[in-house]
Short mmCIF file of C-alpha atoms in Angstrom, two decimals:
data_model
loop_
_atom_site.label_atom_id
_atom_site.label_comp_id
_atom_site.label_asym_id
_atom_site.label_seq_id
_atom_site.Cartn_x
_atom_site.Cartn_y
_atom_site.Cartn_z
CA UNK A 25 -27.47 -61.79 59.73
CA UNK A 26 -25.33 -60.22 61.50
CA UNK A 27 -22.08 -61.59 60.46
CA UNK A 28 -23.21 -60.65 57.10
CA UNK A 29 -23.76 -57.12 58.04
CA UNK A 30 -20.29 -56.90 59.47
CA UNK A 31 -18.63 -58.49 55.68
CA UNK A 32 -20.80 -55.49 54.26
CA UNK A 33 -19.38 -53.27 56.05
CA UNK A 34 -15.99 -54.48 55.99
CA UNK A 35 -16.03 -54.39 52.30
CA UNK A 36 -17.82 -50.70 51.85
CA UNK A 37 -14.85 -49.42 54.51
CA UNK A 38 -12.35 -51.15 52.16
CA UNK A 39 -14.05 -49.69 49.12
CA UNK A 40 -14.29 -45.92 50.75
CA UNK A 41 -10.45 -46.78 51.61
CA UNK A 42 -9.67 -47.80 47.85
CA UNK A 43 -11.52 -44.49 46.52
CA UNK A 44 -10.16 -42.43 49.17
CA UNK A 45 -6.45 -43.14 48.31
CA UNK A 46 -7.13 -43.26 44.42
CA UNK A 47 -8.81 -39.78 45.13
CA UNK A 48 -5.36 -38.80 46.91
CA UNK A 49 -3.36 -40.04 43.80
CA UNK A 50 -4.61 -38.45 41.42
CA UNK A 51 -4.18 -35.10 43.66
CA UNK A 52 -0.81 -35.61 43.90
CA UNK A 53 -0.29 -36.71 40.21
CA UNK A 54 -2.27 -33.42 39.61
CA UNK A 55 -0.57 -31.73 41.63
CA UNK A 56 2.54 -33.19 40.01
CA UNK A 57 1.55 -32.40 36.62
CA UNK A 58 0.57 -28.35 37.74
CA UNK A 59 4.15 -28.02 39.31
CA UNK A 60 5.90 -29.28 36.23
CA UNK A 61 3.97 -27.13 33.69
CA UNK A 62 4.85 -23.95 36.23
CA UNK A 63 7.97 -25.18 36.47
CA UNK A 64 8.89 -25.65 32.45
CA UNK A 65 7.09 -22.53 31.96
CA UNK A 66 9.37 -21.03 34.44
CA UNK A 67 12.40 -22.15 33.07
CA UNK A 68 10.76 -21.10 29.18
CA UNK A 69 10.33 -17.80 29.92
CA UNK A 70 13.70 -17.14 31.53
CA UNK A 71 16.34 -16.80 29.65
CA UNK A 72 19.54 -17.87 30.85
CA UNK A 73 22.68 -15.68 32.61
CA UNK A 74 24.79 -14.12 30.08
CA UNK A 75 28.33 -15.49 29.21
CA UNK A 76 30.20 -12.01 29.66
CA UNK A 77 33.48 -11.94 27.92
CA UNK A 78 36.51 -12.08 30.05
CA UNK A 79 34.56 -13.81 32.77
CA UNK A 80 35.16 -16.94 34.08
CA UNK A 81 33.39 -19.45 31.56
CA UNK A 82 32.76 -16.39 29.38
CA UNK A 83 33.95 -15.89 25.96
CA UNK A 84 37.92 -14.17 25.76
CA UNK A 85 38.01 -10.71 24.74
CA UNK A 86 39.90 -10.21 21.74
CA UNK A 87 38.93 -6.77 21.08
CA UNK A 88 39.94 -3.09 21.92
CA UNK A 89 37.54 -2.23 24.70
CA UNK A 90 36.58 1.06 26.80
CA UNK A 91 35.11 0.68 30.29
CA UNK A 92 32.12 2.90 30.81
CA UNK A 93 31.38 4.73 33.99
CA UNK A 94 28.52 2.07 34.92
CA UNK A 95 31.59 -0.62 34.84
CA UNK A 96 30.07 -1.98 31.29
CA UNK A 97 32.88 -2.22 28.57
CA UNK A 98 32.27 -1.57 25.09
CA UNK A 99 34.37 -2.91 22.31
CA UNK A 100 35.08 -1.23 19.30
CA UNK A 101 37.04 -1.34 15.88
CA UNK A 102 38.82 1.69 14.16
CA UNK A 103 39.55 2.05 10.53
CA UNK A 104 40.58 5.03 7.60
CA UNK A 105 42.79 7.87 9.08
CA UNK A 106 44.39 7.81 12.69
CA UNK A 107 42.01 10.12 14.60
CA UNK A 108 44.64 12.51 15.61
CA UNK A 109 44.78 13.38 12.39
CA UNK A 110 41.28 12.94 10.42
CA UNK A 111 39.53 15.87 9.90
CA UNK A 112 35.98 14.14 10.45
CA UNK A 113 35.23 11.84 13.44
CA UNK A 114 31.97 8.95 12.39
CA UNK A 115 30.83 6.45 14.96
CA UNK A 116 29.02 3.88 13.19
CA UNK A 117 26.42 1.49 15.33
CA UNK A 118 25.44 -1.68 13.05
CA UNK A 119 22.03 -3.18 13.16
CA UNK A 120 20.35 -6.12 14.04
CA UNK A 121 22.28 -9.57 14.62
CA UNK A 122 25.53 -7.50 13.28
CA UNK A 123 28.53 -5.76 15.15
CA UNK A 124 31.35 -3.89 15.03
CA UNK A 125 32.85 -5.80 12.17
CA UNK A 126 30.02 -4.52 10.06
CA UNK A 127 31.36 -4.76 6.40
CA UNK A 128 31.85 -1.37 4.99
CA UNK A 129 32.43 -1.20 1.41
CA UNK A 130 34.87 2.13 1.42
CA UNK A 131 38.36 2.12 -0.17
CA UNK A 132 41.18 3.46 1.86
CA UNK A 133 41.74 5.90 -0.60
CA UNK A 134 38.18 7.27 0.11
CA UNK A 135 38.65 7.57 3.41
CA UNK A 136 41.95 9.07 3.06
CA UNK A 137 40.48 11.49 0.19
CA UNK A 138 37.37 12.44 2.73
CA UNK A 139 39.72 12.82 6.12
CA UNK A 140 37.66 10.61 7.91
CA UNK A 141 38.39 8.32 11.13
CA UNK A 142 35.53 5.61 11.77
CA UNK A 143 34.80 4.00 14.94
CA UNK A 144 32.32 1.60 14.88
CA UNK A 145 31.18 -0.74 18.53
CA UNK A 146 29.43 -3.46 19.26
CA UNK A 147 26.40 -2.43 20.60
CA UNK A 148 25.11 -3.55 24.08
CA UNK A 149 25.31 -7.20 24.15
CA UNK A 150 26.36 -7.89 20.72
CA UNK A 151 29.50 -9.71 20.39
CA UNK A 152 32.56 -8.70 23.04
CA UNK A 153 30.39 -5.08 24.05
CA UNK A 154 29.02 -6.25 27.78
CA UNK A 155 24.93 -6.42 28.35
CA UNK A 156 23.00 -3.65 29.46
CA UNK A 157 20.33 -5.04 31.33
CA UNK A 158 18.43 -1.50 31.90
CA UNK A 159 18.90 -0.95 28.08
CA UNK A 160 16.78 1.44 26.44
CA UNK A 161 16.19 3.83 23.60
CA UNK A 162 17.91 6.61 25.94
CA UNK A 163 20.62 4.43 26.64
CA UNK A 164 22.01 4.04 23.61
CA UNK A 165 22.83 7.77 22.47
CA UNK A 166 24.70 7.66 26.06
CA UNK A 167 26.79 5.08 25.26
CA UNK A 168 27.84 6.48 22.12
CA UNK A 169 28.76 10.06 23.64
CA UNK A 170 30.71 7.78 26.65
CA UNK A 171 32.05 6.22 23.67
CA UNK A 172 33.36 9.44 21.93
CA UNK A 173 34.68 11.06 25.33
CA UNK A 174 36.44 7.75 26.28
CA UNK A 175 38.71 7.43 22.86
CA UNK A 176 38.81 11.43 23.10
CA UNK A 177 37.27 12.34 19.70
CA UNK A 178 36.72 16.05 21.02
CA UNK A 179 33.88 17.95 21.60
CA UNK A 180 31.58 17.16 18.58
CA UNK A 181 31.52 13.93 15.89
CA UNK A 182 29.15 12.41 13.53
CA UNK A 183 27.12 9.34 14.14
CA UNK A 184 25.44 7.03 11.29
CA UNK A 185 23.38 4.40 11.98
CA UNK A 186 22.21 1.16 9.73
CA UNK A 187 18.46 -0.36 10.20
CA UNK A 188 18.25 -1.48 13.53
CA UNK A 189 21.33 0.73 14.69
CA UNK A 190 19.31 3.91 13.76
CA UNK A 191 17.24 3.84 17.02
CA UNK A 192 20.67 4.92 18.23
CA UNK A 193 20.73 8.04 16.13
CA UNK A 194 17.75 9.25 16.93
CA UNK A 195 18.64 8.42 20.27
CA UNK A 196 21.62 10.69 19.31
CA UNK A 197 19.32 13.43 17.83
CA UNK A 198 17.05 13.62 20.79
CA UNK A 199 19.24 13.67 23.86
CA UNK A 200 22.95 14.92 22.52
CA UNK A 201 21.84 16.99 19.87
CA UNK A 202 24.84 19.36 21.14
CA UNK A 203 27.33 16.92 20.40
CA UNK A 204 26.86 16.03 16.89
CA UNK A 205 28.50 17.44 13.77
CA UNK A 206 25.82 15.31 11.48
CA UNK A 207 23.79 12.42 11.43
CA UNK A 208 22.34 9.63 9.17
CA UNK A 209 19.96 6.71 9.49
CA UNK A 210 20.24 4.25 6.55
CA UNK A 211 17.18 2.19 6.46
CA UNK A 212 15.82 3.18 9.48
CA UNK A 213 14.03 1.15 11.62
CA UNK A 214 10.19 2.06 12.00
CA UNK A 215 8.26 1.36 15.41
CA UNK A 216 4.66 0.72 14.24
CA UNK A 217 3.58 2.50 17.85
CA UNK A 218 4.65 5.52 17.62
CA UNK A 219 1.80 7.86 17.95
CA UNK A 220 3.25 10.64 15.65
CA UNK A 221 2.95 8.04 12.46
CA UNK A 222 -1.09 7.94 11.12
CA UNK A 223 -2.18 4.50 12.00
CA UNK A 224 -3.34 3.57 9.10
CA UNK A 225 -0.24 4.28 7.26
CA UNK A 226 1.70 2.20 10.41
CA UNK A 227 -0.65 -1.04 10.09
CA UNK A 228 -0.15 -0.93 6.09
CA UNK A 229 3.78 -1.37 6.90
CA UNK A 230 3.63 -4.23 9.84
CA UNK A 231 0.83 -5.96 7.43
CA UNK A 232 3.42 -5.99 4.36
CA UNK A 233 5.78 -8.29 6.66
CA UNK A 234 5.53 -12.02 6.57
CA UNK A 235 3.20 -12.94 9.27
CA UNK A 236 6.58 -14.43 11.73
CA UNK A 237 8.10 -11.02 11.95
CA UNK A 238 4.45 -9.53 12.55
CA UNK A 239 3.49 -11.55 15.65
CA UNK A 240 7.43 -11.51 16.79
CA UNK A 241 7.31 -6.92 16.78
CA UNK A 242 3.85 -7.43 18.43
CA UNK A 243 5.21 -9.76 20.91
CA UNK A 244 8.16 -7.45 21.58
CA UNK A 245 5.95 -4.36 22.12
CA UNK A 246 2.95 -5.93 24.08
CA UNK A 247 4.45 -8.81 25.63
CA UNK A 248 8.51 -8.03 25.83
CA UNK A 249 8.18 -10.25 29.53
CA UNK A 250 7.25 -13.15 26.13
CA UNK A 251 9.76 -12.61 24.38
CA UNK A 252 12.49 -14.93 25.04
CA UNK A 253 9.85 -18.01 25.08
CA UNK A 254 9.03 -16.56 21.79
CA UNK A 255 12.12 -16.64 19.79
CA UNK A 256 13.02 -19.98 21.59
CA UNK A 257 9.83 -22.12 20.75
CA UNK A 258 9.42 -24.31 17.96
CA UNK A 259 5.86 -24.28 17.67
CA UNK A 260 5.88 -21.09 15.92
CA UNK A 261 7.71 -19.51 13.39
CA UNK A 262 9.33 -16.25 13.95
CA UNK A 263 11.56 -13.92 12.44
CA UNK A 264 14.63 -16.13 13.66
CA UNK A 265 13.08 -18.84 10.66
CA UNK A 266 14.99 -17.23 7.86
CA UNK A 267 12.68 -15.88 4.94
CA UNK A 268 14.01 -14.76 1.94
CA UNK A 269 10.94 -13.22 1.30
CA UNK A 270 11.87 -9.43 3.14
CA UNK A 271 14.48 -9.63 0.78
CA UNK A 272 14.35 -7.56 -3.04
CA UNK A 273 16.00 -8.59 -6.08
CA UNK A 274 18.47 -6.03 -5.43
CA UNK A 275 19.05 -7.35 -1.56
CA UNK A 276 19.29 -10.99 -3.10
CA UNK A 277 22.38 -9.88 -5.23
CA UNK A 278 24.18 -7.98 -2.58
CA UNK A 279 23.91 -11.58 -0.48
CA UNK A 280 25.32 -13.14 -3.04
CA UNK A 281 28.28 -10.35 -3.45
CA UNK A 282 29.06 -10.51 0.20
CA UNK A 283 29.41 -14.20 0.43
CA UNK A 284 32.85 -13.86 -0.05
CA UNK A 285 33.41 -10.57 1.92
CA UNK A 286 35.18 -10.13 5.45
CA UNK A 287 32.82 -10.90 8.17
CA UNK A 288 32.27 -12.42 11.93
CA UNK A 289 30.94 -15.36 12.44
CA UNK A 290 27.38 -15.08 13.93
CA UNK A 291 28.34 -17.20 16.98
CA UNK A 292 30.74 -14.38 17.85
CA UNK A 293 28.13 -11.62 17.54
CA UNK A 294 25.72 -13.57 19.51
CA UNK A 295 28.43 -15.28 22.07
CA UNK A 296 27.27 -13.93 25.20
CA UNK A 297 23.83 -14.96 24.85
CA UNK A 298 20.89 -14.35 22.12
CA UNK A 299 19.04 -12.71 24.91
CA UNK A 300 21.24 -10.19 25.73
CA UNK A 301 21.94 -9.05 22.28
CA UNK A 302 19.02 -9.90 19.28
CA UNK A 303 16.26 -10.12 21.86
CA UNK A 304 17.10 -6.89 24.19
CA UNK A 305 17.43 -5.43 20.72
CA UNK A 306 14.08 -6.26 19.71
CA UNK A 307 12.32 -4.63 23.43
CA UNK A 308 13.85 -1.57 23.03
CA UNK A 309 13.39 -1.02 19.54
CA UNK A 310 9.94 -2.07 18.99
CA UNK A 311 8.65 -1.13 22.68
CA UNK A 312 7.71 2.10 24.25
CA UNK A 313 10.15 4.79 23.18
CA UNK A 314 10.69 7.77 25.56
CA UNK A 315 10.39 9.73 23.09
CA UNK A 316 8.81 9.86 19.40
CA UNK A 317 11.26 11.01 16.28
CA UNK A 318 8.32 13.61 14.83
CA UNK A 319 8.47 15.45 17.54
CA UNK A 320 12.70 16.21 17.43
CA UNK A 321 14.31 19.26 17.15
CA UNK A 322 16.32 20.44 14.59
CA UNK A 323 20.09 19.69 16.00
CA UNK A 324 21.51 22.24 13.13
CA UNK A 325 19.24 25.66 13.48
CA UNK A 326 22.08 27.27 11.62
CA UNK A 327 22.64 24.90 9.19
CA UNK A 328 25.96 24.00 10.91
CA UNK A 329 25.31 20.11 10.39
CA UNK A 330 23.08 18.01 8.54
CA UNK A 331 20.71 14.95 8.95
CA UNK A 332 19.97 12.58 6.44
CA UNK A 333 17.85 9.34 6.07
CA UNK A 334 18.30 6.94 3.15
CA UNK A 335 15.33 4.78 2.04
CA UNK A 336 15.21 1.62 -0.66
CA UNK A 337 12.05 1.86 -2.59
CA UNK A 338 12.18 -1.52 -2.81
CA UNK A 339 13.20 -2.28 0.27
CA UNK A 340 10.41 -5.08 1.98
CA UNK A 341 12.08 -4.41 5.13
CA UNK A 342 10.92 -0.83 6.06
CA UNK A 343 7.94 0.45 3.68
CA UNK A 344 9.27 3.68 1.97
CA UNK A 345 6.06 5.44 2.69
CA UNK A 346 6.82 5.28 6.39
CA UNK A 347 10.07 7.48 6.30
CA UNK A 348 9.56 9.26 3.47
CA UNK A 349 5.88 11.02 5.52
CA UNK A 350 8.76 11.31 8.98
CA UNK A 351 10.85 13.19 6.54
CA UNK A 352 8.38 14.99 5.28
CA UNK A 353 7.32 16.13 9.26
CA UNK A 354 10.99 16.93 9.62
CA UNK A 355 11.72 19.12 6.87
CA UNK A 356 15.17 19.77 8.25
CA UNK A 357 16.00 15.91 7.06
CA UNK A 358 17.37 15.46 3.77
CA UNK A 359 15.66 12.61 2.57
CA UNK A 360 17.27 10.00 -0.36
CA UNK A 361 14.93 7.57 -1.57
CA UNK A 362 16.96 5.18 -4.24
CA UNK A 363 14.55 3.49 -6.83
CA UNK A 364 16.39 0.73 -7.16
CA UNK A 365 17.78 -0.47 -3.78
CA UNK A 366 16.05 -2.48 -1.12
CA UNK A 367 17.34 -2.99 2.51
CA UNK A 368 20.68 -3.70 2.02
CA UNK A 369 21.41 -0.79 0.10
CA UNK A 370 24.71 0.52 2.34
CA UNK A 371 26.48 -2.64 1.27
CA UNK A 372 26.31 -1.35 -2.43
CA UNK A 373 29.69 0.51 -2.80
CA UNK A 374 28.45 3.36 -4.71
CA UNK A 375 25.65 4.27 -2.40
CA UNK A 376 28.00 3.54 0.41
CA UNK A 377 30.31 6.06 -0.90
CA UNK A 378 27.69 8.80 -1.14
CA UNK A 379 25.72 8.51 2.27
CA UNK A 380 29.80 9.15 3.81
CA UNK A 381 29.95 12.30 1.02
CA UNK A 382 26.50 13.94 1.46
CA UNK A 383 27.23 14.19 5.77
CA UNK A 384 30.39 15.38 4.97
CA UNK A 385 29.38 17.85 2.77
CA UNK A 386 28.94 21.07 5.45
#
C-alpha cells in the first residue's frame, strides 16, 4: 500500500511539474506574442528618419537653395523677368504632393507684358526644401517672408497659393499682412474644423468626398500621432489609393493635356521621405489652426492691394459653397467662381492668365 502511495505521488508531482512548465510556456509565448505586437506597432507608427538632401545617404541637391535662420534650406526656382528688373515680385507655394516645378501655363511674353518675376519653393519637406519638424500653419507665412528677404525682393511682394499651398496664404494674410502687395488662393483648401464655417455646411463638404479621403482628414485632425500608420497600411484605403472620382470632366481633360507637359517626377518631390512632405502636409493643414481665416483682417484698408480666391463650381475637390459663404464673411475678397472648371482649373491657360492679371490689377 504504501509503495503504491509513493507511485501516486510520484506521478501527481510529475503531472503538477508537466502543467507547471506548460503553464510557464505559454507565458512566455504570450509574453512573446505581446512584445512583438508592441513592437510592430512601434515600428508602424513611426515613420522613418528623413533622407535630407546633401546629407550623407541623402538625395544630391540640384537646386538653387537659401539657408534660413533656423539652419533649414529652402529650394526654389525663378522664371519671367530678372527680379532686378520686374516691376511685380509673386512667390508661388504649390499644393499637395507638388513642388517648385509646379507647371505654370504662362507665356514668356505674358510675363514680360505683365513685368512680373516668379519665385516659386518647395515647401517644407517637399522635394530638395529641408523638413520642418515643428511645421505649422504659422510656419509657413514665415518661411515665405525669410524667403523674400533672403533673395532680396524688397520690402513688399505678392504671394499666390494653389489648393493645398493656400494654407500658406492665409498664413501670409494673418501674420505678414504688412508685407504683401496682393494675394490669391486658387482652390483653396477648406479645414472642415474651423469653428467660423456653420457645421452643417462643413459636414455637407467632408461627406461629398469618397469615404478614403474622409477617414484620412479625420485621421489627420483627431489622430495626426495615426497618421503615418494610416497612409502606410494596406488594410484600408486612403486618399494615397488614387480615385478618379474627385476629379470633373473638366479636371479629367486637363490630365490628359498635361501628360505631355514639363514636370518632376514624384519620387523627386517625395525623395526625402513621404512623411516629411505629404503627411506633415496633411497635420498642419487639416489640424488645429492657430488661427481661423473668418476672423482676418483686411491686409489692404486703403485699397492699396487686393485678395482674391478662385473657386471651380465643379470642382469635387473643395465644395464651392464652402468658399464662396468665407468670401462672403470677408467682403474685402474678390471672389471668382468659374462655372465650368473643377480643381485643376490654374492649369487651364486662360484662367491661368487671368488669376496673374486680376492681382496685378492695383
Amino acid at each position: 500500500m504504501a509503495g503504491n502511495s509513493t507511485i501516486k505521488i510520484s506521478a501527481a508531482a510529475r503531472a503538477h511539474t508537466r502543467k507547471s512548465k506548460n503553464i510557464e510556456m505559454i507565458i512566455q509565448i504570450s509574453i512573446g506574442v505581446l512584445v512583438g505586437i508592441a513592437g510592430y506597432g512601434y515600428l508602424a507608427l513611426r515613420p522613418p528618419p528623413p533622407k535630407i538632401c546633401g546629407s550623407l545617404g541623402g538625395p544630391p541637391v540640384t537646386s538653387s537653395r537659401v539657408k534660413l535662420d533656423d539652419g533649414r534650406h529652402l529650394a526654389y526656382k525663378e522664371s519671367g523677368l530678372p527680379k532686378e528688373e520686374a516691376k511685380h515680385k509673386i512667390i508661388f507655394a504649390h499644393g499637395f504632393g507638388d513642388s517648385k516645378d509646379f507647371y505654370l501655363p504662362l507665356s514668356e511674353e505674358l510675363m514680360k507684358e505683365l513685368s512680373i518675376y516668379i519665385v516659386q519653393f518647395d515647401r517644407a519637406g517637399y522635394g530638395e526644401s529641408d523638413p520642418n519638424p515643428s511645421r505649422t500653419v504659422k510656419s509657413e507665412a514665415f518661411d515665405i517672408q525669410e524667403l523674400a528677404d533672403k533673395l532680396h525682393l524688397g520690402p513688399k511682394f505678392y504671394v499666390i497659393g494653389a489648393s493645398m499651398g493656400a494654407y500658406a496664404i492665409y498664413s501670409c494674410l494673418q501674420y505678414i499682412p504688412h508685407r504683401l502687395s496682393g494675394a490669391a488662393l486658387v482652390v483653396p483648401v477648406v479645414n472642415f474644423w474651423w469653428k467660423s464655417i456653420p457645421a452643417k455646411l462643413s459636414q455637407e463638404a467632408l461627406g461629398l468626398l469618397p469615404v478614403p479621403f474622409q477617414w484620412t482628414f479625420r485621421v489627420a485632425h483627431y489622430t495626426p500621432w495615426l497618421v503615418y500608420w494610416w497612409m502606410t497600411q494596406k488594410w484600408f484605403p486612403n486618399i494615397m489609393r488614387g480615385d478618379v472620382s474627385v476629379f470633373s470632366r473638366t479636371d479629367l481633360d486637363i490630365i490628359k493635356q498635361l501628360s505631355g507637359a514639363p514636370k518632376e517626377s514624384q519620387e523627386k518631390v517625395r525623395q526625402q521621405g513621404v512623411h516629411e512632405c505629404l503627411h506633415r502636409d496633411l497635420i498642419t493643414g487639416f489640424g488645429k489652426w492657430e488661427f481661423e481665416p473668418a476672423n482676418i483682417s483686411n491686409p489692404f484698408p486703403n485699397n492699396e492691394g487686393s485678395v482674391h480666391i478662385w473657386q471651380g463650381y465643379e470642382d469635387k475637390h473643395i465644395l464651392y459653397k464652402v468658399n464662396r459663404y468665407l468670401s462672403q464673411k470677408l467682403p474685402w475678397i474678390q471672389y471668382h467662381e468659374i462655372p465650368d472648371a473643377g480643381h485643376l482649373l490654374i492649369y487651364n491657360a486662360t484662367l491661368c492668365e487671368a488669376i496673374f492679371k486680376a492681382l496685378l490689377s492695383f
